[in-house]
PDB file of C-alpha atoms in Angstrom:
ATOM      1  CA  LEU A   1       0.000   0.000   0.000  1.00 46.00           C
ATOM      2  CA  GLU A   2       2.822   2.387   0.791  1.00 52.00           C
ATOM      3  CA  ASP A   3       4.246   1.878  -2.716  1.00 51.00           C
ATOM      4  CA  ILE A   4       0.914   2.813  -4.253  1.00 50.00           C
ATOM      5  CA  ILE A   5       0.521   5.882  -2.061  1.00 50.00           C
ATOM      6  CA  GLY A   6       4.054   7.131  -2.664  1.00 55.00           C
ATOM      7  CA  TRP A   7       4.370   6.550  -6.398  1.00 53.00           C
ATOM      8  CA  ARG A   8       4.134  10.242  -7.173  1.00 56.00           C
ATOM      9  CA  GLY A   9       6.495  12.769  -5.716  1.00 58.00           C
ATOM     10  CA  GLU A  10       5.570  16.298  -4.766  1.00 56.00           C
ATOM     11  CA  ARG A  11       7.175  17.650  -7.929  1.00 55.00           C
ATOM     12  CA  ASP A  12       5.055  15.361 -10.088  1.00 62.00           C
ATOM     13  CA  ILE A  13       1.913  16.610  -8.376  1.00 60.00           C
ATOM     14  CA  GLU A  14       2.980  20.245  -8.829  1.00 60.00           C
ATOM     15  CA  ARG A  15       3.721  19.605 -12.490  1.00 62.00           C
ATOM     16  CA  LEU A  16       0.319  18.007 -12.984  1.00 57.00           C
ATOM     17  CA  HIS A  17      -1.452  20.944 -11.366  1.00 56.00           C
ATOM     18  CA  ASN A  18       0.343  23.326 -13.723  1.00 57.00           C
ATOM     19  CA  ASP A  19      -0.694  21.374 -16.839  1.00 55.00           C
ATOM     20  CA  ASP A  20      -3.818  22.249 -18.789  1.00 52.00           C
ATOM     21  CA  GLU A  21      -5.378  18.915 -17.893  1.00 56.00           C
ATOM     22  CA  LEU A  22      -6.818  18.488 -14.421  1.00 58.00           C
ATOM     23  CA  TRP A  23      -5.519  15.395 -12.628  1.00 63.00           C
ATOM     24  CA  CYS A  24      -6.991  13.989  -9.461  1.00 77.00           C
ATOM     25  CA  VAL A  25      -4.459  12.264  -7.227  1.00 83.00           C
ATOM     26  CA  PRO A  26      -6.218  10.423  -4.383  1.00 85.00           C
ATOM     27  CA  THR A  27      -5.323  11.171  -0.803  1.00 88.00           C
ATOM     28  CA  ARG A  28      -3.959   8.507   1.520  1.00 90.00           C
ATOM     29  CA  GLU A  29      -7.382   8.196   3.196  1.00 91.00           C
ATOM     30  CA  GLU A  30      -9.186   7.825  -0.158  1.00 90.00           C
ATOM     31  CA  ASN A  31      -6.693   5.161  -1.189  1.00 92.00           C
ATOM     32  CA  ARG A  32      -7.174   3.181   2.039  1.00 92.00           C
ATOM     33  CA  ALA A  33     -10.964   3.497   1.805  1.00 91.00           C
ATOM     34  CA  ALA A  34     -10.894   2.165  -1.757  1.00 91.00           C
ATOM     35  CA  TRP A  35      -8.752  -0.853  -0.860  1.00 92.00           C
ATOM     36  CA  THR A  36     -10.806  -1.708   2.234  1.00 92.00           C
ATOM     37  CA  SER A  37     -14.002  -1.688   0.173  1.00 87.00           C
ATOM     38  CA  VAL A  38     -12.667  -4.330  -2.245  1.00 89.00           C
ATOM     39  CA  LYS A  39     -14.434  -7.669  -1.790  1.00 87.00           C
ATOM     40  CA  ASP A  40     -13.129 -10.897  -3.255  1.00 89.00           C
ATOM     41  CA  VAL A  41     -15.679 -13.214  -4.854  1.00 91.00           C
ATOM     42  CA  ARG A  42     -15.532 -16.793  -6.063  1.00 93.00           C
ATOM     43  CA  TYR A  43     -16.564 -17.955  -9.488  1.00 94.00           C
ATOM     44  CA  HIS A  44     -20.234 -19.035  -9.692  1.00 96.00           C
ATOM     45  CA  GLN A  45     -21.027 -17.259  -6.402  1.00 96.00           C
ATOM     46  CA  PRO A  46     -23.920 -14.785  -6.911  1.00 96.00           C
ATOM     47  CA  GLN A  47     -23.399 -11.411  -5.257  1.00 95.00           C
ATOM     48  CA  HIS A  48     -26.555  -9.478  -4.404  1.00 95.00           C
ATOM     49  CA  LEU A  49     -25.925  -5.746  -4.473  1.00 92.00           C
ATOM     50  CA  TYR A  50     -27.532  -3.267  -2.105  1.00 90.00           C
ATOM     51  CA  GLY A  51     -28.187   0.449  -1.820  1.00 91.00           C
ATOM     52  CA  LYS A  52     -29.002   2.100  -5.153  1.00 91.00           C
ATOM     53  CA  LEU A  53     -28.300  -1.215  -6.896  1.00 91.00           C
ATOM     54  CA  ARG A  54     -30.646  -3.276  -4.709  1.00 93.00           C
ATOM     55  CA  GLY A  55     -32.100  -6.128  -6.728  1.00 94.00           C
ATOM     56  CA  VAL A  56     -29.095  -6.393  -9.062  1.00 96.00           C
ATOM     57  CA  THR A  57     -27.157  -9.653  -8.902  1.00 96.00           C
ATOM     58  CA  ILE A  58     -23.682 -10.185 -10.365  1.00 96.00           C
ATOM     59  CA  THR A  59     -21.972 -13.537 -10.822  1.00 97.00           C
ATOM     60  CA  ALA A  60     -18.358 -14.112 -11.891  1.00 96.00           C
ATOM     61  CA  TYR A  61     -17.448 -16.859 -14.378  1.00 96.00           C
ATOM     62  CA  SER A  62     -14.019 -17.924 -15.593  1.00 94.00           C
ATOM     63  CA  SER A  63     -13.340 -16.545 -19.065  1.00 92.00           C
ATOM     64  CA  GLY A  64     -11.442 -19.711 -19.924  1.00 89.00           C
ATOM     65  CA  HIS A  65      -8.831 -18.032 -22.118  1.00 88.00           C
ATOM     66  CA  THR A  66      -6.753 -15.839 -19.786  1.00 88.00           C
ATOM     67  CA  LEU A  67      -5.413 -16.486 -16.305  1.00 88.00           C
ATOM     68  CA  GLY A  68      -7.726 -14.709 -13.877  1.00 84.00           C
ATOM     69  CA  GLY A  69      -9.931 -13.450 -16.705  1.00 91.00           C
ATOM     70  CA  THR A  70     -13.557 -13.064 -15.709  1.00 94.00           C
ATOM     71  CA  LEU A  71     -16.900 -12.820 -17.454  1.00 95.00           C
ATOM     72  CA  TRP A  72     -19.652 -11.146 -15.454  1.00 95.00           C
ATOM     73  CA  LYS A  73     -23.307 -12.093 -15.571  1.00 96.00           C
ATOM     74  CA  ILE A  74     -25.298  -9.055 -14.475  1.00 96.00           C
ATOM     75  CA  ARG A  75     -28.963  -9.596 -13.715  1.00 97.00           C
ATOM     76  CA  ALA A  76     -31.441  -6.816 -12.963  1.00 94.00           C
ATOM     77  CA  PRO A  77     -35.172  -7.451 -12.588  1.00 90.00           C
ATOM     78  CA  SER A  78     -36.153  -4.401 -14.646  1.00 89.00           C
ATOM     79  CA  VAL A  79     -33.702  -4.941 -17.520  1.00 88.00           C
ATOM     80  CA  GLY A  80     -32.885  -8.634 -17.706  1.00 94.00           C
ATOM     81  CA  THR A  81     -29.543 -10.413 -17.895  1.00 95.00           C
ATOM     82  CA  ILE A  82     -26.365  -9.438 -19.740  1.00 94.00           C
ATOM     83  CA  LEU A  83     -22.979 -11.115 -19.975  1.00 93.00           C
ATOM     84  CA  TYR A  84     -20.090  -8.668 -19.777  1.00 92.00           C
TER      85      TYR A  84
END
């Protein structure tokens, strides 16, 4: 985690702020919050979402052609099922 947080030096951040493009470098707290919200799932294990996505179910399937590659079956009652 420390490597991810420290990959940009202060000079890089200053340079980015001076460029025409606007870059958003996450804070240490935002980075930690993002990593703690990651949830590992097993293949063929349906995950029922909650909050704004209540009713949506996602299921991971092995893609079969790349190591760790995943196909996602996304099912929503109002829309139907798609494979992504």
